[in-house]
Amino acid sequence: MPFADRADAGRQLAQRLTTYAHRHDVVVLALPRGGVPVGFQVARALGVPLDVFVVRKLGVPGHPELAMGAIASGGVRVLSEDLIDELGIPCTAVEQVSVRERQELERREVLYRGNRTLPPIQHRTVILIDDGVATGASMEAAVAAMRQLRPAAVVVASPVGAIESCARLRRVADAVVCIETPEPFQAVGLWYQHFDQTTDHEVIELLRQSSASPGSPASRAREDSLASAGAAGLPAADSGNPLDGSRSPASARDAATPGAHHTSAVDIVRTRAQRLNGDPHDYDALIDAIGDAGFVLIGEATHGTHEFHRERARITQRLIVEHGFTAVAAEADWPDACRVNRYVRGDSGDSSAVEALDDFRRFPVWMWRNTDVVNFVSWLRSHNETVPPDARAGFYGLDRYSLRSSIEAVLKYLDRVDPNAAARARVRYGCFDQFSDDPQTHGYETEFGMTPTCEREVVAQLVDLQRLRTEAHPRDADAEEFFQGERNARLENAEEYYRSMFRGRQESWNVRDRHMADTLEHLAAFLSAGSDRARIVVWAHNSHLGDARVTEMGDRGELNVGQLIRERAGTDAVLIGLTTHEGTVTAASEWDQPPERKFVRPSLPGSYEHLLHQTGIARMLLPLRDDLVLAGAVSEPRLERAIGVIYLPRSERTSHYFLSRLASQFDFVLHFDRTTAVEPLERSVGWETGEPAETFPSGF
């Protein structure tokens, strides 16, 4: 029978571990995040200390599910030297993976423990706990790392696990306790009635409760640990969470000692950044560093910046010409992009790039119908005319379910049947491209207040719309074949996708990004069939392509394309972010409104953009993956700006900033200190006149 939740699973697991109760030589170490609610119940029932053991698996580049080693709390690193030698993995690749995972491990260590150290392990019995054992790779890595600390015994305990994984763990642990070992296993979450993602805040709170229990062994152990370390324990409730507050540790320290750490970070960046001069060799080092990667994800801090569109096109052109990349996959509706794909391959009747972009007629039109995209599409058509048909590069949309046209259909339907719901929907969709909550619209984040009947009708209409578009829209042969094989599954998944549009932000975001990541993988598989491996450039917003696990997104349970592709492809994926300090941008003031040319306010102090601005370098490339010193200068949580299709300067901090760890979020970052608005093909009055000067920079 499934467990009710992790707490219930922990209580049941404790009943299997009574032989370890009330022993001074026993400590429970839970693997965060999901293992902590389980471990909390076990430690409380047994009357023993609870702490976390942070372990990060070191995945083989290109095969992240295969562990070549692990790093863990206490500075432990274990490598499978035989596997590394057998696969011929270069030492530099091992170090790159280690550095990236070490940054995330250290982030979690600080987040969960503050200044406390790992409790004494030597000669003690350690119970390692997780909420489930699927492949067992993480737990096996944890056991290997724990052995380096010389415990008396290592016990693995989990409510549920795959039978073969538990058998393998018995060969490395002294004991394995698993309540359920079902066949077939399938997934951990299936064995819980409630399996919501555990947040960092929950982990911190459970550790606080465990240490605060008066007179408990956990409390005494923590007090001893704190006394020996001279630390104050976990941060106080009002001191903030490094990735959950309005101030990052870096900005807080800067405030305490003005200029100290911040200046050193600025100096390091100023010294080690590669300056961009606008010449043809600007990106030589970047192109070489990309090497034979199969996925190059190029982000943008705004959808409406000319320099972002132009420079990612320059990089993409070189990847196509010099490295044989065969596709551009963009954050665009698939049907609209298909017309462009036919044009660049020479298979359409369109006479120009402008005409080929004519299907992009839904908000935000300027995102793709702009002069920079026209220039790239024209170039790609010309390039393809010089190469054989099977070497031609295509242009594809990642959004299989036509999000923006679907939103348009929702609004039209609601305008007719429920104007009040339509008004709420417009506010909700106005926040769709914003990174963080706007207090003025927070009340609409969770639901529209529609009746279940109305929601069912809207979803049904959207599924019908998708079916009609699939059947009616002309496509080239490749796209037709790609889609025909998936038609039934796509339309079934479409209902989940559309229904998520009426749910909370987290669910709608996650469903969309999972679909975009899946589309990218399916596209790569299709283009690779019967030929060399497909290599694809991805164009989307930074918020979709930077690794969500090291941003506020991950802390609130959101994921994104960058995270998913990095997890699946490892070092075969290269993530590139683009940022700016100030300038102008093309954006709307609310959903479905004409574009305006707005001033981008100077970046806030305590942000990465402000740090980069202080270097005095106008244009730069940060090779974070390959320069560990440089990465260390931008590895602490700071604010980062994200402007989508809507820009709200009056609520700049709440609407457009989030906390991130830049060195782990991207492999490379391009910064352009002052940028200009992308030029729409259809200019509105608001774009022609621009924002009134007196509203800048105060906004009043």
XYZ file of C-alpha atoms in Angstrom:
700
model
C 0.000 0.000 0.000
C 1.284 3.518 -0.776
C 2.482 5.695 2.088
C 0.321 8.702 2.885
C 3.314 11.037 2.659
C 6.966 11.210 3.672
C 6.123 11.721 7.343
C 4.005 8.574 7.369
C 6.791 6.705 5.583
C 9.294 7.903 8.192
C 7.152 6.706 11.087
C 6.781 3.268 9.508
C 10.481 3.095 8.697
C 11.354 3.910 12.317
C 9.514 0.755 13.414
C 12.020 -1.286 11.384
C 14.989 0.451 13.035
C 14.199 0.092 16.748
C 17.463 -1.772 17.370
C 19.217 1.594 16.948
C 16.970 3.508 19.361
C 18.448 5.692 22.136
C 22.040 4.829 21.306
C 24.713 7.485 21.735
C 26.753 6.039 18.877
C 24.005 6.422 16.254
C 23.291 9.388 13.994
C 20.665 9.757 11.259
C 21.866 11.530 8.120
C 19.154 12.298 5.578
C 19.782 12.970 1.893
C 18.182 16.315 1.051
C 15.705 17.268 0.077
C 13.195 14.397 0.003
C 14.986 12.276 2.585
C 14.760 14.905 5.329
C 11.017 14.591 6.173
C 11.521 10.819 6.375
C 14.699 11.114 8.440
C 13.077 13.623 10.788
C 10.443 11.079 11.839
C 13.032 8.306 12.192
C 15.389 10.405 14.324
C 12.559 11.603 16.547
C 11.244 8.073 17.094
C 14.704 6.642 17.796
C 15.815 9.557 19.970
C 19.009 10.127 17.999
C 20.508 13.181 16.245
C 19.401 14.213 12.769
C 21.493 16.017 10.193
C 21.814 16.143 6.441
C 24.421 14.465 4.283
C 24.682 16.348 1.027
C 25.960 14.186 -1.785
C 26.261 15.057 -5.459
C 26.755 12.351 -8.019
C 29.394 13.049 -10.660
C 27.721 11.966 -13.882
C 29.646 10.803 -16.924
C 29.599 13.588 -19.557
C 26.795 12.814 -21.987
C 25.440 10.079 -19.706
C 24.616 11.843 -16.420
C 22.717 8.842 -15.077
C 26.003 6.886 -14.990
C 28.097 7.849 -11.967
C 31.850 8.208 -12.357
C 32.122 9.297 -8.735
C 30.605 11.482 -6.063
C 31.329 14.407 -3.796
C 29.786 14.828 -0.385
C 29.679 16.782 2.843
C 32.993 16.997 4.656
C 35.084 17.610 1.531
C 34.828 13.998 0.388
C 35.381 13.031 -3.250
C 35.266 9.474 -4.526
C 36.110 8.612 -8.137
C 35.598 5.394 -10.061
C 39.055 5.395 -11.605
C 38.443 2.152 -13.512
C 35.318 3.538 -15.175
C 37.032 6.831 -15.993
C 39.949 4.973 -17.587
C 37.677 2.549 -19.445
C 35.616 5.361 -20.978
C 38.644 7.562 -21.612
C 37.159 10.552 -19.814
C 39.667 13.440 -19.798
C 40.769 14.818 -16.442
C 39.530 18.260 -17.498
C 36.018 16.872 -18.036
C 36.065 15.232 -14.600
C 37.137 18.522 -13.038
C 34.461 20.497 -14.880
C 31.732 18.211 -13.579
C 33.265 18.253 -10.089
C 33.436 22.050 -9.938
C 29.831 22.446 -11.050
C 28.546 19.899 -8.540
C 30.792 21.276 -5.779
C 29.223 24.707 -6.208
C 25.746 23.254 -5.773
C 26.876 21.126 -2.819
C 28.393 24.133 -1.068
C 25.256 26.153 -1.711
C 23.150 23.524 0.012
C 25.648 23.096 2.833
C 25.461 26.804 3.673
C 21.716 26.841 3.190
C 21.035 23.920 5.521
C 23.820 24.187 8.089
C 24.930 27.778 8.186
C 28.328 27.681 9.914
C 27.910 24.274 11.515
C 30.135 21.397 10.506
C 29.133 17.811 9.894
C 28.675 15.993 13.240
C 31.407 13.522 14.275
C 31.142 10.362 12.175
C 34.195 8.279 13.039
C 33.351 5.110 15.018
C 29.605 5.874 14.957
C 26.784 3.988 13.256
C 25.332 6.140 10.497
C 21.800 5.601 9.172
C 21.580 7.076 5.673
C 17.976 7.845 4.739
C 16.226 8.837 1.522
C 12.558 8.865 0.519
C 13.099 6.164 -2.080
C 15.742 4.193 -3.954
C 15.201 4.030 -7.703
C 18.484 3.422 -9.539
C 20.338 3.603 -6.231
C 23.122 5.682 -7.783
C 22.828 8.594 -5.358
C 22.630 6.351 -2.303
C 25.520 4.224 -3.527
C 27.549 7.399 -3.959
C 26.548 8.481 -0.450
C 27.738 5.176 1.022
C 31.048 5.407 -0.837
C 31.558 8.961 0.378
C 30.567 8.054 3.940
C 33.177 5.278 4.044
C 35.870 7.948 3.674
C 34.816 9.344 7.081
C 35.419 5.948 8.776
C 32.112 5.240 10.538
C 31.653 2.064 12.574
C 28.819 0.986 10.275
C 26.659 2.362 7.469
C 22.967 1.468 7.392
C 20.879 2.381 4.343
C 17.194 2.922 5.116
C 14.369 3.832 2.751
C 10.599 3.359 2.720
C 10.590 1.993 -0.833
C 13.167 0.816 -3.335
C 13.724 -1.160 -6.494
C 14.613 -4.711 -5.545
C 17.744 -4.870 -7.719
C 18.972 -1.521 -6.390
C 18.531 -2.637 -2.790
C 20.402 -5.842 -3.568
C 23.286 -3.846 -5.017
C 23.368 -1.563 -1.967
C 23.671 -4.584 0.330
C 27.057 -5.223 -1.237
C 28.405 -1.822 -0.144
C 26.460 -1.039 3.055
C 26.537 -2.949 6.334
C 22.751 -3.224 6.345
C 19.842 -2.186 4.109
C 16.343 -1.643 5.484
C 13.613 -1.137 2.894
C 9.926 -1.539 3.762
C 8.640 -2.053 0.224
C 10.464 -3.497 -2.792
C 7.639 -3.677 -5.354
C 7.860 -5.244 -8.786
C 7.598 -3.539 -11.154
C 9.031 -0.538 -9.334
C 8.529 2.230 -11.947
C 8.999 5.376 -9.812
C 9.360 6.455 -6.170
C 6.444 8.897 -6.340
C 3.962 6.156 -7.244
C 4.319 4.712 -3.738
C 3.162 7.885 -2.014
C -0.354 9.299 -1.985
C 1.155 12.767 -1.613
C 4.602 13.325 -3.107
C 4.989 17.085 -3.388
C 8.532 18.331 -3.844
C 10.285 19.082 -0.561
C 11.517 22.678 -0.503
C 14.711 24.062 0.986
C 12.577 25.959 3.491
C 11.019 22.699 4.718
C 14.455 21.129 5.123
C 15.689 24.075 7.175
C 12.563 24.080 9.332
C 12.770 20.343 10.078
C 16.429 20.667 11.031
C 15.510 23.577 13.291
C 12.750 21.570 14.954
C 15.062 18.609 15.431
C 17.757 20.708 17.073
C 15.263 22.677 19.186
C 13.715 19.709 20.986
C 14.716 20.352 24.644
C 16.960 17.689 26.108
C 16.849 15.473 23.065
C 19.969 13.678 21.865
C 19.667 15.650 18.642
C 19.608 18.890 20.578
C 22.567 17.912 22.743
C 24.578 16.742 19.764
C 23.926 19.956 17.912
C 24.762 22.052 20.948
C 28.079 20.207 21.278
C 28.737 20.694 17.579
C 27.888 24.379 17.731
C 29.991 24.903 20.818
C 33.012 23.259 19.259
C 32.570 25.201 16.015
C 31.839 28.498 17.752
C 28.864 28.951 15.410
C 25.431 30.374 15.899
C 23.596 27.561 14.123
C 21.028 28.069 11.423
C 20.149 31.619 10.425
C 17.458 33.308 12.461
C 14.013 33.487 10.931
C 14.489 37.080 9.829
C 18.004 36.705 8.484
C 16.868 35.416 5.131
C 17.484 32.419 2.934
C 20.381 32.729 0.486
C 18.062 31.898 -2.408
C 14.756 32.932 -0.888
C 15.088 36.525 0.211
C 15.474 40.030 -1.065
C 19.189 40.141 -0.307
C 21.844 37.666 -1.295
C 24.719 36.676 1.003
C 27.009 38.649 -1.304
C 24.917 41.795 -1.055
C 24.520 41.374 2.708
C 28.274 41.066 3.175
C 28.851 44.039 0.889
C 26.552 46.065 3.109
C 28.382 44.969 6.249
C 31.831 45.726 4.868
C 31.393 48.234 2.057
C 33.391 47.369 -1.022
C 35.362 44.487 0.492
C 34.141 41.315 -1.230
C 32.336 43.139 -3.996
C 35.491 44.977 -5.067
C 37.475 41.756 -5.268
C 34.793 40.166 -7.424
C 34.799 43.208 -9.705
C 38.590 43.090 -9.957
C 38.595 39.389 -10.791
C 35.982 39.838 -13.507
C 37.761 42.906 -14.887
C 41.026 40.965 -15.086
C 39.766 37.645 -16.435
C 36.809 38.533 -18.683
C 37.346 38.405 -22.428
C 36.607 41.787 -23.996
C 34.469 41.821 -27.135
C 35.388 44.407 -29.749
C 32.910 43.656 -32.504
C 35.489 42.068 -34.796
C 35.118 38.702 -36.568
C 37.325 36.924 -34.021
C 35.291 37.902 -30.937
C 33.873 34.420 -30.542
C 36.847 32.285 -31.572
C 37.477 31.134 -27.995
C 33.785 30.433 -27.399
C 33.411 28.414 -30.604
C 36.515 26.385 -29.717
C 35.215 25.797 -26.183
C 31.879 24.535 -27.501
C 33.849 21.842 -29.292
C 31.710 18.852 -30.270
C 28.774 19.619 -27.945
C 25.427 18.557 -29.372
C 23.278 21.262 -27.775
C 24.169 24.947 -27.494
C 21.528 26.860 -25.558
C 21.767 30.630 -26.071
C 19.606 32.675 -23.746
C 18.622 36.317 -23.438
C 17.772 38.517 -20.456
C 15.000 40.174 -22.500
C 12.954 39.183 -25.528
C 13.287 42.645 -27.042
C 16.996 43.526 -27.183
C 18.698 44.094 -30.544
C 22.174 43.085 -29.351
C 20.913 39.769 -27.955
C 19.217 38.853 -31.257
C 22.210 39.979 -33.324
C 24.950 38.296 -31.288
C 23.224 34.950 -30.885
C 22.712 35.008 -34.668
C 26.456 35.648 -35.160
C 27.332 32.712 -32.901
C 24.737 30.475 -34.553
C 26.005 31.295 -38.042
C 29.513 30.232 -37.084
C 28.258 27.007 -35.497
C 26.326 26.159 -38.657
C 29.158 26.998 -41.060
C 32.167 25.805 -39.054
C 30.750 22.960 -36.947
C 27.874 21.549 -38.979
C 24.968 22.448 -36.700
C 21.767 21.498 -38.512
C 18.938 23.163 -36.630
C 17.841 26.205 -34.685
C 15.120 25.389 -32.135
C 13.423 28.511 -30.841
C 10.997 29.445 -28.074
C 8.262 29.727 -30.700
C 5.077 27.964 -31.768
C 5.852 24.929 -33.911
C 3.305 25.637 -36.708
C 4.475 29.236 -37.158
C 8.123 28.176 -37.229
C 7.348 25.447 -39.784
C 6.671 28.087 -42.426
C 10.097 29.599 -41.760
C 11.629 26.121 -41.918
C 10.157 25.513 -45.364
C 11.463 28.865 -46.560
C 15.055 28.445 -45.356
C 15.164 24.970 -46.906
C 13.901 26.304 -50.239
C 10.620 24.371 -50.069
C 8.065 27.194 -49.948
C 6.501 29.764 -52.212
C 7.391 32.665 -49.941
C 9.454 35.257 -51.756
C 11.243 36.749 -48.738
C 12.109 36.221 -45.099
C 9.529 38.839 -44.131
C 6.829 36.847 -45.896
C 8.034 33.576 -44.358
C 7.588 35.112 -40.884
C 4.012 36.107 -41.644
C 2.459 33.351 -39.486
C 3.868 35.046 -36.381
C 0.816 37.252 -35.949
C -0.088 36.594 -32.333
C 1.209 38.504 -29.336
C 4.105 39.145 -28.977
C 4.529 39.659 -32.716
C 7.825 41.557 -32.393
C 9.540 38.630 -30.690
C 10.058 37.017 -34.111
C 8.863 39.625 -36.613
C 11.798 41.974 -36.179
C 14.671 43.116 -38.352
C 17.286 40.950 -36.627
C 15.318 37.732 -37.173
C 14.653 38.751 -40.785
C 18.389 39.170 -41.307
C 19.144 35.739 -39.840
C 16.394 33.954 -41.784
C 17.605 35.597 -45.003
C 21.164 34.507 -44.239
C 20.087 30.930 -43.477
C 18.190 30.700 -46.768
C 21.259 31.937 -48.658
C 23.572 29.569 -46.792
C 21.350 26.553 -47.450
C 21.447 27.282 -51.173
C 25.206 26.620 -51.098
C 25.089 23.164 -49.455
C 23.525 19.786 -50.370
C 19.882 19.275 -49.286
C 20.813 16.838 -46.519
C 23.212 19.408 -45.014
C 20.728 22.258 -44.881
C 19.952 23.727 -41.471
C 16.341 24.065 -40.340
C 14.350 26.383 -38.082
C 11.937 24.798 -35.591
C 9.614 25.865 -32.801
C 9.911 24.206 -29.404
C 6.367 24.934 -28.275
C 4.436 22.027 -29.761
C 1.138 23.123 -28.265
C 1.167 26.701 -29.528
C 1.018 28.439 -26.181
C 0.435 31.954 -27.440
C -2.223 31.062 -29.988
C -3.865 28.969 -27.265
C -3.907 31.946 -24.911
C -5.514 34.003 -27.668
C -8.225 31.350 -28.034
C -8.810 31.281 -24.266
C -9.288 35.043 -24.134
C -11.691 35.079 -27.076
C -13.783 32.332 -25.521
C -13.857 33.950 -22.084
C -14.734 37.337 -23.567
C -17.870 35.682 -24.886
C -18.924 33.479 -21.958
C -17.425 35.105 -18.838
C -15.997 38.646 -19.173
C -14.908 38.718 -15.519
C -12.894 35.535 -15.985
C -11.473 37.051 -19.172
C -10.241 40.068 -17.216
C -8.613 37.811 -14.641
C -7.073 35.719 -17.405
C -5.471 38.767 -19.006
C -3.846 39.671 -15.708
C -2.662 36.085 -15.222
C -1.177 35.833 -18.700
C 0.381 39.235 -18.244
C 2.544 37.608 -15.581
C 3.355 34.547 -17.678
C 6.683 35.817 -18.963
C 7.691 37.550 -15.751
C 10.155 35.760 -13.584
C 8.923 36.624 -10.113
C 5.624 37.549 -8.547
C 4.162 41.014 -8.899
C 2.298 41.833 -5.644
C -0.447 43.545 -7.628
C -1.257 40.347 -9.492
C -0.366 37.683 -6.956
C -4.026 36.980 -6.272
C -4.425 35.693 -9.801
C -1.431 33.400 -9.752
C -3.232 30.321 -8.515
C -6.551 30.303 -10.328
C -8.991 32.266 -12.473
C -12.071 31.498 -10.414
C -13.656 29.710 -13.374
C -16.275 27.053 -12.848
C -15.153 23.457 -13.513
C -17.599 23.294 -16.417
C -16.145 26.402 -18.007
C -12.595 25.108 -17.560
C -13.461 21.756 -19.132
C -15.036 23.537 -22.085
C -11.989 25.739 -22.630
C -9.605 22.778 -22.458
C -11.774 20.801 -24.878
C -11.777 23.707 -27.312
C -8.010 24.036 -27.080
C -7.496 20.333 -27.775
C -9.819 20.629 -30.773
C -7.891 23.689 -31.915
C -4.624 21.767 -31.699
C -6.139 18.870 -33.652
C -7.331 21.203 -36.390
C -3.970 22.956 -36.596
C -2.212 19.596 -36.784
C -4.468 18.384 -39.587
C -4.796 21.612 -41.550
C -1.431 23.370 -41.365
C 0.819 22.535 -44.340
C 4.250 21.247 -43.408
C 7.367 20.052 -45.096
C 7.914 16.316 -45.297
C 10.338 16.153 -42.380
C 8.038 17.969 -39.978
C 5.045 15.972 -41.195
C 6.809 12.677 -40.501
C 8.042 13.891 -37.129
C 4.573 14.895 -36.057
C 2.532 12.052 -37.553
C 4.362 9.495 -35.430
C 3.433 11.329 -32.249
C -0.050 12.619 -33.053
C -2.095 10.607 -30.556
C 0.298 11.108 -27.658
C 0.594 14.800 -28.439
C -3.132 15.384 -28.309
C -3.432 13.473 -25.055
C -0.585 15.476 -23.554
C -2.091 18.666 -24.925
C -4.980 18.393 -22.481
C -2.553 18.307 -19.535
C -0.659 21.234 -21.024
C -3.739 23.382 -21.537
C -5.230 22.506 -18.172
C -2.021 23.642 -16.478
C -2.637 27.112 -17.910
C -5.378 27.536 -15.299
C -3.318 26.239 -12.405
C -0.597 27.833 -10.345
C 2.453 29.326 -11.968
C 4.712 26.441 -10.943
C 2.590 23.778 -12.618
C 2.054 25.717 -15.841
C 5.743 26.613 -16.054
C 6.931 23.050 -15.426
C 4.538 21.438 -17.886
C 5.572 23.878 -20.606
C 9.325 23.516 -20.070
C 9.112 19.734 -19.879
C 7.336 19.739 -23.227
C 9.914 22.061 -24.766
C 12.766 19.867 -23.489
C 11.026 16.744 -24.787
C 10.436 18.409 -28.158
C 14.132 19.256 -28.357
C 15.138 15.672 -27.621
C 12.624 14.247 -30.095
C 13.791 16.701 -32.738
C 17.414 15.692 -32.154
C 16.499 12.012 -32.434
C 14.560 12.585 -35.653
C 17.271 14.683 -37.295
C 19.904 12.113 -36.279
C 18.044 9.181 -37.839
C 20.019 7.692 -40.694
C 22.726 10.344 -40.552
C 25.343 11.888 -38.323
C 24.380 13.117 -34.870
C 22.233 16.226 -35.070
C 23.627 19.343 -33.424
C 21.138 22.005 -32.400
C 21.272 25.634 -31.290
C 18.443 26.678 -28.965
C 17.141 30.242 -28.720
C 15.051 31.139 -25.674
C 14.952 33.371 -22.613
C 17.584 33.030 -19.879
C 14.837 31.904 -17.510
C 14.240 28.860 -19.728
C 17.869 28.044 -20.525
C 19.861 28.779 -17.344
C 19.920 25.855 -14.895
C 16.881 26.383 -12.645
C 18.371 24.316 -9.820
C 20.642 27.196 -8.775
C 17.995 29.925 -8.878
C 14.860 30.854 -6.961
C 12.980 28.779 -9.511
C 14.427 25.560 -8.169
C 13.735 26.558 -4.584
C 10.042 26.969 -5.333
C 9.816 23.720 -7.265
C 10.196 25.011 -10.813
C 12.408 23.438 -13.446
C 13.361 24.516 -16.942
C 14.778 23.444 -20.285
C 18.371 24.232 -19.322
C 18.186 22.068 -16.212
C 16.517 19.161 -18.012
C 18.915 19.160 -20.960
C 21.935 19.505 -18.666
C 20.648 16.566 -16.591
C 20.063 14.445 -19.682
C 23.029 15.450 -21.832
C 25.664 16.446 -19.270
C 28.622 18.243 -20.830
C 27.153 17.608 -24.279
C 25.072 20.719 -23.536
C 26.551 24.223 -23.342
C 24.474 26.917 -21.632
C 25.098 30.564 -22.582
C 23.403 33.512 -20.877
C 23.141 37.102 -22.136
C 22.786 40.096 -19.783
C 22.615 43.904 -19.871
C 22.915 46.809 -17.428
C 20.771 49.495 -19.077
C 19.475 50.837 -22.377
C 16.190 50.392 -24.220
C 13.993 47.364 -24.852
C 10.949 46.472 -26.923
C 8.232 45.227 -24.582
C 4.547 45.697 -23.774
C 2.980 47.114 -20.621
C 0.391 44.349 -20.440
C -0.598 41.214 -22.265
C -1.869 41.558 -25.830
C -0.922 45.229 -26.054
C 1.253 46.894 -28.734
C 5.019 46.996 -28.277
C 6.680 50.045 -26.761
C 10.279 51.204 -26.793
C 11.067 51.468 -23.084
C 14.078 52.504 -21.061
C 15.787 49.615 -19.267
C 16.523 50.980 -15.810
C 20.115 50.732 -14.557
C 20.595 47.402 -12.796
C 20.140 47.263 -9.038
C 23.084 47.198 -6.616
C 23.655 43.640 -5.434
C 22.872 42.230 -8.877
C 25.199 40.433 -11.270
C 24.460 43.054 -13.916
C 25.571 45.820 -11.555
C 28.749 43.922 -10.669
C 29.581 43.508 -14.368
C 28.760 47.167 -15.027
C 31.273 48.220 -12.359
C 34.108 46.598 -14.298
C 33.821 49.381 -16.868
C 33.904 46.849 -19.731
C 31.299 47.619 -22.380
C 31.069 44.105 -23.880
C 32.513 40.931 -22.406
C 32.513 37.145 -22.439
C 32.775 35.238 -19.141
C 34.102 31.668 -19.664
C 32.721 30.384 -16.351
C 32.967 26.695 -17.199
C 36.679 26.820 -17.958
C 37.982 29.566 -15.638
C 37.534 28.394 -12.055
C 38.869 31.625 -10.546
C 36.391 33.677 -12.550
C 33.593 31.259 -11.677
C 34.423 31.641 -7.997
C 33.909 35.405 -8.247
C 30.307 34.965 -9.428
C 29.334 31.817 -7.542
C 27.470 33.358 -4.611
C 23.767 34.199 -4.783
C 23.051 37.603 -6.302
C 20.141 39.242 -8.023
C 19.705 38.698 -11.752
C 17.280 40.505 -14.060
C 14.736 38.921 -16.396
C 12.504 40.946 -18.719
C 10.001 38.982 -20.783
C 7.470 40.330 -23.268
C 6.156 42.651 -20.547
C 8.300 45.200 -18.718
C 7.030 46.893 -15.548
C 9.663 49.367 -14.321
C 7.423 50.555 -11.481
C 7.767 47.126 -9.856
C 11.288 46.479 -11.136
C 12.562 44.519 -8.117
C 9.523 42.305 -7.583
C 8.632 41.792 -11.243
C 12.010 41.360 -12.879
C 14.679 40.202 -10.404
C 15.435 36.812 -8.911
C 18.330 35.258 -7.017
C 20.750 32.978 -8.812
C 24.281 31.597 -8.770
C 25.630 32.669 -12.145
C 28.640 30.337 -12.252
C 26.409 27.276 -11.906
C 23.518 28.642 -13.944
C 25.496 29.081 -17.182
C 28.705 27.784 -18.738
C 29.365 31.119 -20.457
C 27.872 34.597 -20.078
C 27.885 37.464 -22.571
C 27.351 40.906 -21.046
C 26.524 44.029 -23.033
C 26.500 46.985 -20.693
C 24.253 49.244 -22.758
C 21.789 47.793 -25.250
C 19.067 48.971 -27.623
C 15.541 47.887 -28.438
C 14.940 45.350 -31.184
C 13.182 46.913 -34.185
C 9.714 45.421 -34.901
C 8.591 45.020 -38.500
C 5.283 46.585 -37.475
C 6.078 49.683 -35.457
C 3.441 50.976 -33.060
C 3.048 54.594 -32.014
C 4.457 53.648 -28.606
C 7.543 52.197 -30.233
C 8.101 55.102 -32.625
C 7.841 57.769 -29.925
C 9.530 55.778 -27.183
C 9.050 56.221 -23.452
C 8.685 59.864 -22.314
C 12.020 61.063 -20.997
C 10.597 62.444 -17.755
C 9.625 58.957 -16.593
C 13.246 57.851 -16.607
C 14.751 56.772 -14.332
C 12.295 57.387 -11.498
C 9.180 56.044 -13.227
C 6.993 58.749 -11.688
